[in-house]
Short mmCIF file of C-alpha atoms and ligand atoms in Angstrom, two decimals:
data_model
loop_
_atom_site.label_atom_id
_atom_site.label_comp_id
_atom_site.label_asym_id
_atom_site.label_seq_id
_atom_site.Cartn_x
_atom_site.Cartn_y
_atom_site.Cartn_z
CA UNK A 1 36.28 -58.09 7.45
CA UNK A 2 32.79 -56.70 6.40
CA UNK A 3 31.50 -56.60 2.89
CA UNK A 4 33.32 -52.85 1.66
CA UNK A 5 36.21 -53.46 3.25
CA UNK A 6 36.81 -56.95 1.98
CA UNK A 7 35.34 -55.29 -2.07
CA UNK A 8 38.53 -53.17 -1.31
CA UNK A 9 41.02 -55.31 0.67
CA UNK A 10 40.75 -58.82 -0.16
CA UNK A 11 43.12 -60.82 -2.35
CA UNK A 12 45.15 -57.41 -3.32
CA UNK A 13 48.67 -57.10 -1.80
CA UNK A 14 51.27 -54.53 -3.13
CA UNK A 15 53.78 -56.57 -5.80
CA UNK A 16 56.79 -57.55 -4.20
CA UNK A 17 59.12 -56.65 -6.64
CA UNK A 18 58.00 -52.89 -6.76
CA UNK A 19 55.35 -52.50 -3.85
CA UNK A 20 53.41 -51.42 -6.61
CA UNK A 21 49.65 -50.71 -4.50
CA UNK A 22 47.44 -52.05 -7.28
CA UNK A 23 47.97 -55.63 -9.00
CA UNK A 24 49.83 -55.44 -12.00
CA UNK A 25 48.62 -56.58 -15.51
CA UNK A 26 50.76 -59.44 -15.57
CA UNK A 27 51.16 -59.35 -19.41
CA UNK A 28 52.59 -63.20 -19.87
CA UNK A 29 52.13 -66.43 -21.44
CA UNK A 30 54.93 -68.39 -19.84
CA UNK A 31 56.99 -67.95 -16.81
CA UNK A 32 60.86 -68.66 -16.79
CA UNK A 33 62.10 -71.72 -14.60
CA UNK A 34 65.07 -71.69 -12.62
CA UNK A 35 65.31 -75.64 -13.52
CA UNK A 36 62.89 -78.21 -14.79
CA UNK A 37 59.33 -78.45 -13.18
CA UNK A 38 60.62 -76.16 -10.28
CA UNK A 39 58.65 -73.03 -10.16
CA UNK A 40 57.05 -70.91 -7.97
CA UNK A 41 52.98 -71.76 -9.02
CA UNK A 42 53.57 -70.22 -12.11
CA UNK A 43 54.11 -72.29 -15.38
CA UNK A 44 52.52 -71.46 -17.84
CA UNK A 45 49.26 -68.80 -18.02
CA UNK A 46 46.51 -70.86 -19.22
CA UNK A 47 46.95 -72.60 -15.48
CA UNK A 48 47.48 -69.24 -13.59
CA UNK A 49 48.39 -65.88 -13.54
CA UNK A 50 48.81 -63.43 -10.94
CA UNK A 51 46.34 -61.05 -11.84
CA UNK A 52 43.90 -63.51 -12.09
CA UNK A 53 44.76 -65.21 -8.84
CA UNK A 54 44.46 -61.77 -7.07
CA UNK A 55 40.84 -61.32 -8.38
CA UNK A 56 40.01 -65.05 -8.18
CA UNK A 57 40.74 -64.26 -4.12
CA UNK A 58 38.57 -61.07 -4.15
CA UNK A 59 35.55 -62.62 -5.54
CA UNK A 60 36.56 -66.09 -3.43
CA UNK A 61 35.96 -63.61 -0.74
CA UNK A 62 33.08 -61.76 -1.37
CA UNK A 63 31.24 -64.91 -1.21
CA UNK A 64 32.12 -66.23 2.14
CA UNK A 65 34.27 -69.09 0.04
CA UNK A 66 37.73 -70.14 -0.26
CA UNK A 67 38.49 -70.84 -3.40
CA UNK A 68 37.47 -68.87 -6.84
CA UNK A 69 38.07 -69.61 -10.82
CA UNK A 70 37.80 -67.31 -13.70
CA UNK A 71 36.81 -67.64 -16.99
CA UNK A 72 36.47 -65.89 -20.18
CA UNK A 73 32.90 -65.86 -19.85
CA UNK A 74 30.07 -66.31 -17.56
CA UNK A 75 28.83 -68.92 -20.08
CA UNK A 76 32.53 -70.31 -19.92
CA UNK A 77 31.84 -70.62 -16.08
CA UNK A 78 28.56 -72.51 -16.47
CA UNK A 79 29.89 -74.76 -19.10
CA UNK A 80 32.61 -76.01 -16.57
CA UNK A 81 30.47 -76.83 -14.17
CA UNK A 82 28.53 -79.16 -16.19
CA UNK A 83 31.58 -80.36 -17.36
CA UNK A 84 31.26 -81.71 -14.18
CA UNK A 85 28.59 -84.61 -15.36
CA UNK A 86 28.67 -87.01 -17.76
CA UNK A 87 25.89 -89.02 -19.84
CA UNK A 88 23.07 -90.43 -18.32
CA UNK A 89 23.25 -87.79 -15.92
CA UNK A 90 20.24 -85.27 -14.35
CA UNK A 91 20.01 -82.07 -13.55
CA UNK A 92 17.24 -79.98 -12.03
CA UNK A 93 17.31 -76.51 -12.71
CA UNK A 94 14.02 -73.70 -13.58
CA UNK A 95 12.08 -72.77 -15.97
CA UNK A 96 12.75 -69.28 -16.03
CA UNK A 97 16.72 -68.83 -16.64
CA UNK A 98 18.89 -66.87 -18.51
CA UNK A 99 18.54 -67.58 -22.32
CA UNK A 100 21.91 -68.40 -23.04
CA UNK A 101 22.00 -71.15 -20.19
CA UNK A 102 18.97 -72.67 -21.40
CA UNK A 103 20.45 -72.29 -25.42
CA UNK A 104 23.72 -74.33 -23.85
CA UNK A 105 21.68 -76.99 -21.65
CA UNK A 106 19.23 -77.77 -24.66
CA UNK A 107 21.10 -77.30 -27.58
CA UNK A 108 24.58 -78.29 -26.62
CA UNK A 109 24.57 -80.95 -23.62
CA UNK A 110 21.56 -82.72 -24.58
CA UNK A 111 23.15 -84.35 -26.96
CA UNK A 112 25.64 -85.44 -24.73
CA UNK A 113 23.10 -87.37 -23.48
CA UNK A 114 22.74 -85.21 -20.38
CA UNK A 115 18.91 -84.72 -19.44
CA UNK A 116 17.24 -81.02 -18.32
CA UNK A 117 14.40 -80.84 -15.74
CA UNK A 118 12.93 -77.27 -16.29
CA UNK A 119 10.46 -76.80 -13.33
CA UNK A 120 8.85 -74.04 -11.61
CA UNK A 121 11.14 -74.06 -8.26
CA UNK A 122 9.77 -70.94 -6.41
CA UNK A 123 7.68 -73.89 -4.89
CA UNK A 124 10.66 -76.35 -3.83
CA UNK A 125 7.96 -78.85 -3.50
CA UNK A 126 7.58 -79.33 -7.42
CA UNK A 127 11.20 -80.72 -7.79
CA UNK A 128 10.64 -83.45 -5.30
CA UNK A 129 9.11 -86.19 -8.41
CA UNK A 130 12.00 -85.74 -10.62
CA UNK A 131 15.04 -86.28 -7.95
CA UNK A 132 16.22 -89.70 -8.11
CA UNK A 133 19.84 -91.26 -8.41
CA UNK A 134 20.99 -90.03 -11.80
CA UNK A 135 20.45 -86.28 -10.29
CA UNK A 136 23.80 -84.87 -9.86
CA UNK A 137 23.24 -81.56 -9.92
CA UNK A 138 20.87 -78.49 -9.32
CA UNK A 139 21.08 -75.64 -10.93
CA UNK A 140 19.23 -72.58 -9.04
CA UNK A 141 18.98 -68.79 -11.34
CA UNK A 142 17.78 -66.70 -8.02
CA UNK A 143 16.33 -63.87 -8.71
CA UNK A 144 15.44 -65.33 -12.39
CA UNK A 145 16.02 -63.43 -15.59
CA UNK A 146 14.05 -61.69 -16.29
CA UNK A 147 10.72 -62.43 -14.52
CA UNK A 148 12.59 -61.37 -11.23
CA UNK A 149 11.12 -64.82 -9.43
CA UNK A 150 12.78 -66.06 -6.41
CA UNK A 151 13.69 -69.64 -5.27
CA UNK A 152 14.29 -70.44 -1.78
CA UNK A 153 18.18 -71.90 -1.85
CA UNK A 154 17.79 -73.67 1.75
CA UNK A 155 14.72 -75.69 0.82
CA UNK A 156 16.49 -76.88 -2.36
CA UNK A 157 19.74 -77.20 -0.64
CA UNK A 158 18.17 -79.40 1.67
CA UNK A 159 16.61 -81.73 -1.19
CA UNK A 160 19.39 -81.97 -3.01
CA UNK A 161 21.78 -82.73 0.13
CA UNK A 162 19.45 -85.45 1.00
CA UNK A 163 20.23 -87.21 -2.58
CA UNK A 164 23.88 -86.32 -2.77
CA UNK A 165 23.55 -84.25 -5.88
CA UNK A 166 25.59 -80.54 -6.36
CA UNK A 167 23.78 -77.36 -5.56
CA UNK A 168 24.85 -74.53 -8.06
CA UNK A 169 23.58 -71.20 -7.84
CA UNK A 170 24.02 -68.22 -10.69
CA UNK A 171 23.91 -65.55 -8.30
CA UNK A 172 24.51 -63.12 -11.14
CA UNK A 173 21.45 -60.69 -10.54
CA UNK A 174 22.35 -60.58 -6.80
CA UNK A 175 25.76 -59.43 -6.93
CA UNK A 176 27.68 -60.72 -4.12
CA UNK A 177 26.59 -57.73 -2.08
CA UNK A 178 22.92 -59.07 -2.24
CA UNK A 179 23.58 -62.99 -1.17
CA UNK A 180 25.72 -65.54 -0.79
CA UNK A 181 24.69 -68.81 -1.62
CA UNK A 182 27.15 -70.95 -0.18
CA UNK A 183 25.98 -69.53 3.55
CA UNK A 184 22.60 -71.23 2.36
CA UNK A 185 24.46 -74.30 1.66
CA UNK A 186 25.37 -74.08 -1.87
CA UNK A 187 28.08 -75.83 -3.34
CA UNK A 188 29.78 -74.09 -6.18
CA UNK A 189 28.60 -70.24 -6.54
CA UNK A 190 28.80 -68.84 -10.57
CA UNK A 191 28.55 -65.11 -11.51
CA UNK A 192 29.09 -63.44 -14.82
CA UNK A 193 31.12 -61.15 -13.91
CA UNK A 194 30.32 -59.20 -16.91
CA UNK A 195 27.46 -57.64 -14.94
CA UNK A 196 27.96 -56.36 -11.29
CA UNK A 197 30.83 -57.47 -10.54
CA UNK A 198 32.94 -55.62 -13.14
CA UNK A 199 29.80 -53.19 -13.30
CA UNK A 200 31.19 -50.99 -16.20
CA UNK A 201 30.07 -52.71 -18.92
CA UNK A 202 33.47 -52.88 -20.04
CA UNK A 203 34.56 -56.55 -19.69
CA UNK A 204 33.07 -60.11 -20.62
CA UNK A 205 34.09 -62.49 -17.59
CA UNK A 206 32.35 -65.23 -15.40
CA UNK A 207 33.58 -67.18 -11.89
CA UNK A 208 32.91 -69.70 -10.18
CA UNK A 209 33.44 -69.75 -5.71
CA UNK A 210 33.12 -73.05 -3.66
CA UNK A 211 34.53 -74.32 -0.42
CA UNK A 212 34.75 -77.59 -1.17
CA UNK A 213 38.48 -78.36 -2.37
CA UNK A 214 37.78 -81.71 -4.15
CA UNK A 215 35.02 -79.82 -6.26
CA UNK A 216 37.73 -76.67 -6.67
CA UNK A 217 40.33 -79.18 -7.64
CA UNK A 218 37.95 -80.80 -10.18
CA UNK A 219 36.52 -77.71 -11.30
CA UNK A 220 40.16 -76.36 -12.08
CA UNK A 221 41.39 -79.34 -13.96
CA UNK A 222 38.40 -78.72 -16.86
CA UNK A 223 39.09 -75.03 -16.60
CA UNK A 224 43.15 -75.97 -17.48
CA UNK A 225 41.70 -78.52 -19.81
CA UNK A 226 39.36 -77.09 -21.78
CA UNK A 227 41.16 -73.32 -21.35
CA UNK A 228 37.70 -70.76 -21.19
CA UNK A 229 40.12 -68.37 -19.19
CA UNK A 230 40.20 -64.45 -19.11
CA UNK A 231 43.27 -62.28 -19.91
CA UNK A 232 44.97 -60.06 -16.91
CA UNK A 233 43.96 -56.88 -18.76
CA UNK A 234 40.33 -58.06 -17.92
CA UNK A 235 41.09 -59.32 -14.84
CA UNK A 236 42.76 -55.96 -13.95
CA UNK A 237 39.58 -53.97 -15.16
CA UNK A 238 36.79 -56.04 -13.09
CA UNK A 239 39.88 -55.82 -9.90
CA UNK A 240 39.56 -52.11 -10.12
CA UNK A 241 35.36 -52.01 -10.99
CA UNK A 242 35.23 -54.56 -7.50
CA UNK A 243 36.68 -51.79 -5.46
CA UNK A 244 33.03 -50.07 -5.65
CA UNK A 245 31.02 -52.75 -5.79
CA UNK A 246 28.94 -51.84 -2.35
CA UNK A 247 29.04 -48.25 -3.06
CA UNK A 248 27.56 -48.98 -6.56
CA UNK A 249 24.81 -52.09 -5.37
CA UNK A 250 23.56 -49.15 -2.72
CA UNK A 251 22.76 -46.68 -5.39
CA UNK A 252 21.54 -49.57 -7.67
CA UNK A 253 19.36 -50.74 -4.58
CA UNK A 254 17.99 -46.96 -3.71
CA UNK A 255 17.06 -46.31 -7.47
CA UNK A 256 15.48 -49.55 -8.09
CA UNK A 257 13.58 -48.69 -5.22
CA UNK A 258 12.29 -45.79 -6.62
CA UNK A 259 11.80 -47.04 -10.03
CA UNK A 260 9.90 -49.69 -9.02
CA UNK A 261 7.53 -48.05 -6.98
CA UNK A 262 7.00 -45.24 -9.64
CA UNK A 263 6.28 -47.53 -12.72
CA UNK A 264 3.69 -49.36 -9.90
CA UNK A 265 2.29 -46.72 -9.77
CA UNK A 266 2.66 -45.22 -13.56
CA UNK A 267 -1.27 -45.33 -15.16
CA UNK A 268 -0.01 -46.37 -18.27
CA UNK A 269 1.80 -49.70 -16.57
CA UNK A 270 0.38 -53.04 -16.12
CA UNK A 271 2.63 -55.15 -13.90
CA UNK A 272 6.02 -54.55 -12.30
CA UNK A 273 7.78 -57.69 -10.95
CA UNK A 274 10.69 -56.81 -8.65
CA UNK A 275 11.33 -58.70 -5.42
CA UNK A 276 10.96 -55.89 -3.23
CA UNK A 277 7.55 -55.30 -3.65
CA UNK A 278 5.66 -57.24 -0.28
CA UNK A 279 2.61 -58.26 -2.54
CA UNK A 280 5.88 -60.04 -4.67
CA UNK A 281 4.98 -64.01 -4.79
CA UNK A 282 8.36 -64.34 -3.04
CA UNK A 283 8.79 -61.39 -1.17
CA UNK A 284 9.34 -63.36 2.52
CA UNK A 285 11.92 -65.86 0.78
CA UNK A 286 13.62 -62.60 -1.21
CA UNK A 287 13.42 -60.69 2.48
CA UNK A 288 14.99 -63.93 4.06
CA UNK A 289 18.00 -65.05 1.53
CA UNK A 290 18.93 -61.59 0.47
CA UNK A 291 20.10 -58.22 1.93
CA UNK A 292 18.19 -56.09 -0.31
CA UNK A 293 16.13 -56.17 -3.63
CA UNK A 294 18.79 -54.52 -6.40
CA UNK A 295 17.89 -52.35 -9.55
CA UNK A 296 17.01 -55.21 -11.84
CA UNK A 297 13.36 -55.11 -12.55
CA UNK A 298 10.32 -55.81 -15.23
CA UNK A 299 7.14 -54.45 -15.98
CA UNK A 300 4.66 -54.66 -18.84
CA UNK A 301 2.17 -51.98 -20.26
CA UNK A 302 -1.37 -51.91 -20.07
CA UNK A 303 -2.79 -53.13 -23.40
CA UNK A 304 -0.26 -55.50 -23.45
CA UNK A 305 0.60 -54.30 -27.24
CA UNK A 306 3.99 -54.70 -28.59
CA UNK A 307 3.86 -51.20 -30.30
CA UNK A 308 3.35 -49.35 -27.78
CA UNK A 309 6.18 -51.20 -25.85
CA UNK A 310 8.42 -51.12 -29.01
CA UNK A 311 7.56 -47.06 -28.89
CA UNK A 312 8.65 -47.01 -25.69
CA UNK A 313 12.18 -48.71 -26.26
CA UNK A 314 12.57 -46.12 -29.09
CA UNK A 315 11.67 -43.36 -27.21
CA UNK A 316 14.29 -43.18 -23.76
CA UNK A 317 17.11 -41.17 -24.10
CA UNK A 318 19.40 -41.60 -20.75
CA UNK A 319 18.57 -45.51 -21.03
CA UNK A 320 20.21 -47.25 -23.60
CA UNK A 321 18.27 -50.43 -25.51
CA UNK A 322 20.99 -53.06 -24.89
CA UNK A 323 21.50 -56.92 -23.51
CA UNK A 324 23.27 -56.80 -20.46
CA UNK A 325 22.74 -55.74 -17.29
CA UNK A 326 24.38 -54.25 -13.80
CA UNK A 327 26.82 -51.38 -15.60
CA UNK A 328 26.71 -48.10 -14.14
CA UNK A 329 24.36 -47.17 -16.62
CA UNK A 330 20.50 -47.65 -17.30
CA UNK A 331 19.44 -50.10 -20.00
CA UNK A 332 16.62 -50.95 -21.35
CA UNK A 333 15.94 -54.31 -23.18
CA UNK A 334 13.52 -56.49 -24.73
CA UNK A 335 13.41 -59.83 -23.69
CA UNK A 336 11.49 -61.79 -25.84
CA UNK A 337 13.88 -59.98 -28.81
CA UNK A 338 16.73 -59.82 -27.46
CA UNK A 339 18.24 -61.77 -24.59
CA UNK A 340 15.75 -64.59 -24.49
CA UNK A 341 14.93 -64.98 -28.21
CA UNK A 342 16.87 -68.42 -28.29
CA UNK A 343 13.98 -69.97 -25.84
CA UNK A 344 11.15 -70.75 -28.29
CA UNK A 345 7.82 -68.50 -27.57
CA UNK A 346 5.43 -71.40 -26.67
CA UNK A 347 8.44 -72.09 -24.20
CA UNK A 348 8.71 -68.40 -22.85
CA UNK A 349 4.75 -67.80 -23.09
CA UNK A 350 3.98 -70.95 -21.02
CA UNK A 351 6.51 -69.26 -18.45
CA UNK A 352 4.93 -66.21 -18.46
CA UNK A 353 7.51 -64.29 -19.94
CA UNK A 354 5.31 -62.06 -23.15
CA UNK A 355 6.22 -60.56 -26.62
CA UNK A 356 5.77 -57.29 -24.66
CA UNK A 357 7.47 -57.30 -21.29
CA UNK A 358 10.43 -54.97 -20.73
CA UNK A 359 13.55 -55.36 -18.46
CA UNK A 360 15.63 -52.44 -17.18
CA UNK A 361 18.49 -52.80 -15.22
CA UNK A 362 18.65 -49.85 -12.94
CA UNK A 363 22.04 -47.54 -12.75
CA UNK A 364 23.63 -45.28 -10.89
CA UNK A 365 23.06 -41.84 -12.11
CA UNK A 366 20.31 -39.64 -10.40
CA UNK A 367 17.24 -41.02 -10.07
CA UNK A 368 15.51 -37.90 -11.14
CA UNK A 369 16.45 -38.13 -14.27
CA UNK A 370 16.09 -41.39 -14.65
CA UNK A 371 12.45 -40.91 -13.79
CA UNK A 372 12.39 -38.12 -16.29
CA UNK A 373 13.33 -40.60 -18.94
CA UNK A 374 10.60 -43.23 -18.46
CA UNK A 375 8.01 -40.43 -18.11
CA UNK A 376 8.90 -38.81 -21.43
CA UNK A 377 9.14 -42.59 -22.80
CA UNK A 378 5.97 -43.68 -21.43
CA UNK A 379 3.65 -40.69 -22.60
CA UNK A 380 4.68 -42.13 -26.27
CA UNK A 381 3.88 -45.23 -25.68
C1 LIG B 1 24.85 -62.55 -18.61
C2 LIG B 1 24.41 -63.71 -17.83
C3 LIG B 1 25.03 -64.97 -17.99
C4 LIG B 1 26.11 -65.22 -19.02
O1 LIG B 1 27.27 -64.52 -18.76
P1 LIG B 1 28.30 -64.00 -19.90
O2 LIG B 1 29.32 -63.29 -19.12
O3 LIG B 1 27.49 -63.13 -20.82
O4 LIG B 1 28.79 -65.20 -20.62
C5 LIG B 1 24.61 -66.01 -17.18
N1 LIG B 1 23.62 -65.82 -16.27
C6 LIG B 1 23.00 -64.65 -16.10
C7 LIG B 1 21.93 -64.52 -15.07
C8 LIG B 1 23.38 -63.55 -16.86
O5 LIG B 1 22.75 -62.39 -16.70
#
């Protein structure tokens, strides 16, 4: 099956008991047993649910990968996999990640005596000095949040392979529909699923795909240990928002286009950094590992004043100045505010990301108007 079809297809059957087309909201904490310890997968909902397992299949599928978990949260998703380590331990991973990853790696598993290497990876090359035997895992943000900066999965993939350590990718600003990390090699695959994925900003969720079953199986004991799972109403909601999930990454694809190129070209803009652009650091590696270059996208204003970009923010009117990204809708947010406040500045300025840079994430609606916006928004900044 191709992409759309499997977005609307796979994992969904009718219910049995009622050929009922679309999954039910299996509204249930326990299941009843005909006798002791005999039952038919179903014990008790913290371990599974059917809802859950239907959409765990769809986004299992959407990856290329056979097996999918879902928790209550993207961060849930990321905190089970490093779950997966345990003191002593390395991990690799970038310097330019989503803030809450980096808030949870610093302030909450570095005390566990787990240790962070926060490196500039769009040159695989600059990882090489700090792999050695205690590195059990990479973790790989591709395209980064928010400086839209690219890392080439193979390379790493390779490196890592060659040391035995776990390849993760958060693939959340790709979608599904823009790569798939474990035909690069990847091991386990994470998404919030608030963004894209469910893609009406209507539903906090994360995943995690792999193919490996002794990872899956280890991966699902934590997740039934530790319990970060999401309820079937959710999992109904981001079932349903999947169903367009190619229809919607097209228009978010064509529009980002267009925004892109228009703020490029806007007098009053500085930079733009989206992955599409050829003259993008990254562009041949972004050209290579993904299918196209999405609506996410950042810019900063000439000047480089945070009043006039603070203006700007105040001024939109079809974008709305939230977190969050990958809804139907256009938002607007400040990073250095808002989403990334929890990395310190000198931390953020060293990594390029200023007081002043702004992040939309590109919807659906018509890109005319969309245009319209920033043009009214940008003659008042
Ligand atoms: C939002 C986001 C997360 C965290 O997901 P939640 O669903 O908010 O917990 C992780 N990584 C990236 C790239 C994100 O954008």
């Amino acid at each position: 099956m191709r992409f759309g079809t499997k977005a609307i297809h796979a994992g969904v059957e009718p219910d049995p008991s009622t050929g009922a087309i679309m999954t039910p909201i299996f509204q249930t904490s326990t299941y009843v047993q005909p006798s002791p310890a005999k039952h038919k997968g179903y014990a008790y909902a913290r371990g599974a649910n059917p809802t859950r397992t239907a959409l765990q299949k769809s986004i299992a599928a959407l990856e290329n990968g056979k097996f999918g978990i879902c928790f209550s949260s993207g961060m849930g998703a990321t905190d089970t996999v490093i779950k997966l380590l345990k003191p002593g331990d390395e991990v690799i991973t970038s310097n330019d990640l989503y803030g809450g990853s980096y808030r949870m790696f610093t302030k909450v598993y570095e005390k566990y005596g787990i240790k962070f290497h926060f490196l500039d990876l769009t040159n695989a090359a600059n990882a090489a000095p700090f792999v050695n035997a205690r590195t059990k895992l990479f973790w790989l943000e591709t395209p980064s949040n928010p400086l839209m900066r690219v890392i080439d999965i193979q390379a790493l993939v390779a490196m890592a392979k060659k040391n035995g350590s776990i390849v993760a990718v958060d693939n959340t600003f790709a979608s599904p529909y823009l790569q798939n990390p474990l035909d690069l090699g990847a091991d386990i695959v994470m998404h919030s699923v608030t963004k894209y994925l469910s893609g009406h900003s209507d539903v906090i969720m994360g995943a995690l795909v792999t193919n490996d079953e002794k990872l899956r199986d280890e991966l699902a004991f934590i997740t039934n240990s530790c319990g970060a799972v999401p309820g079937p109403q959710d999992c109904f909601l981001v079932l349903r928002g999947i169903k367009t999930l190619h229809l919607r990454m097209e228009r978010h694809c064509f529009n980002g286009k267009k925004i892109a190129e228009f703020l490029r070209n806007h007098p009053k803009v500085n930079k733009v950094y989206w992955p599409g652009f050829t003259d993008h650091p990254n562009h041949d590696i972004a050209k290579r590992q993904m299918r196209d270059f999405g609506g996410m996208m950042s810019f900063e204003l000439k000047g480089d004043k945070l009043e006039n970009a603070v203006k700007l923010m105040e001024s939109v009117k079809l974008f709305s100045l939230a977190e969050s990204l990958g809804g139907v809708e256009s938002l607007i947010n400040h990073p250095a505010s808002m989403t990334h406040a929890s990395i310190p500045r000198e931390e953020r300025m060293k990594n390029g990301l200023t007081d002043t840079l702004i992040r939309l994430s590109i919807g659906v609606e018509d890109v005319e108007d969309i245009i319209d916006d920033l043009n009214q928004a940008l003659q008042s900044a």
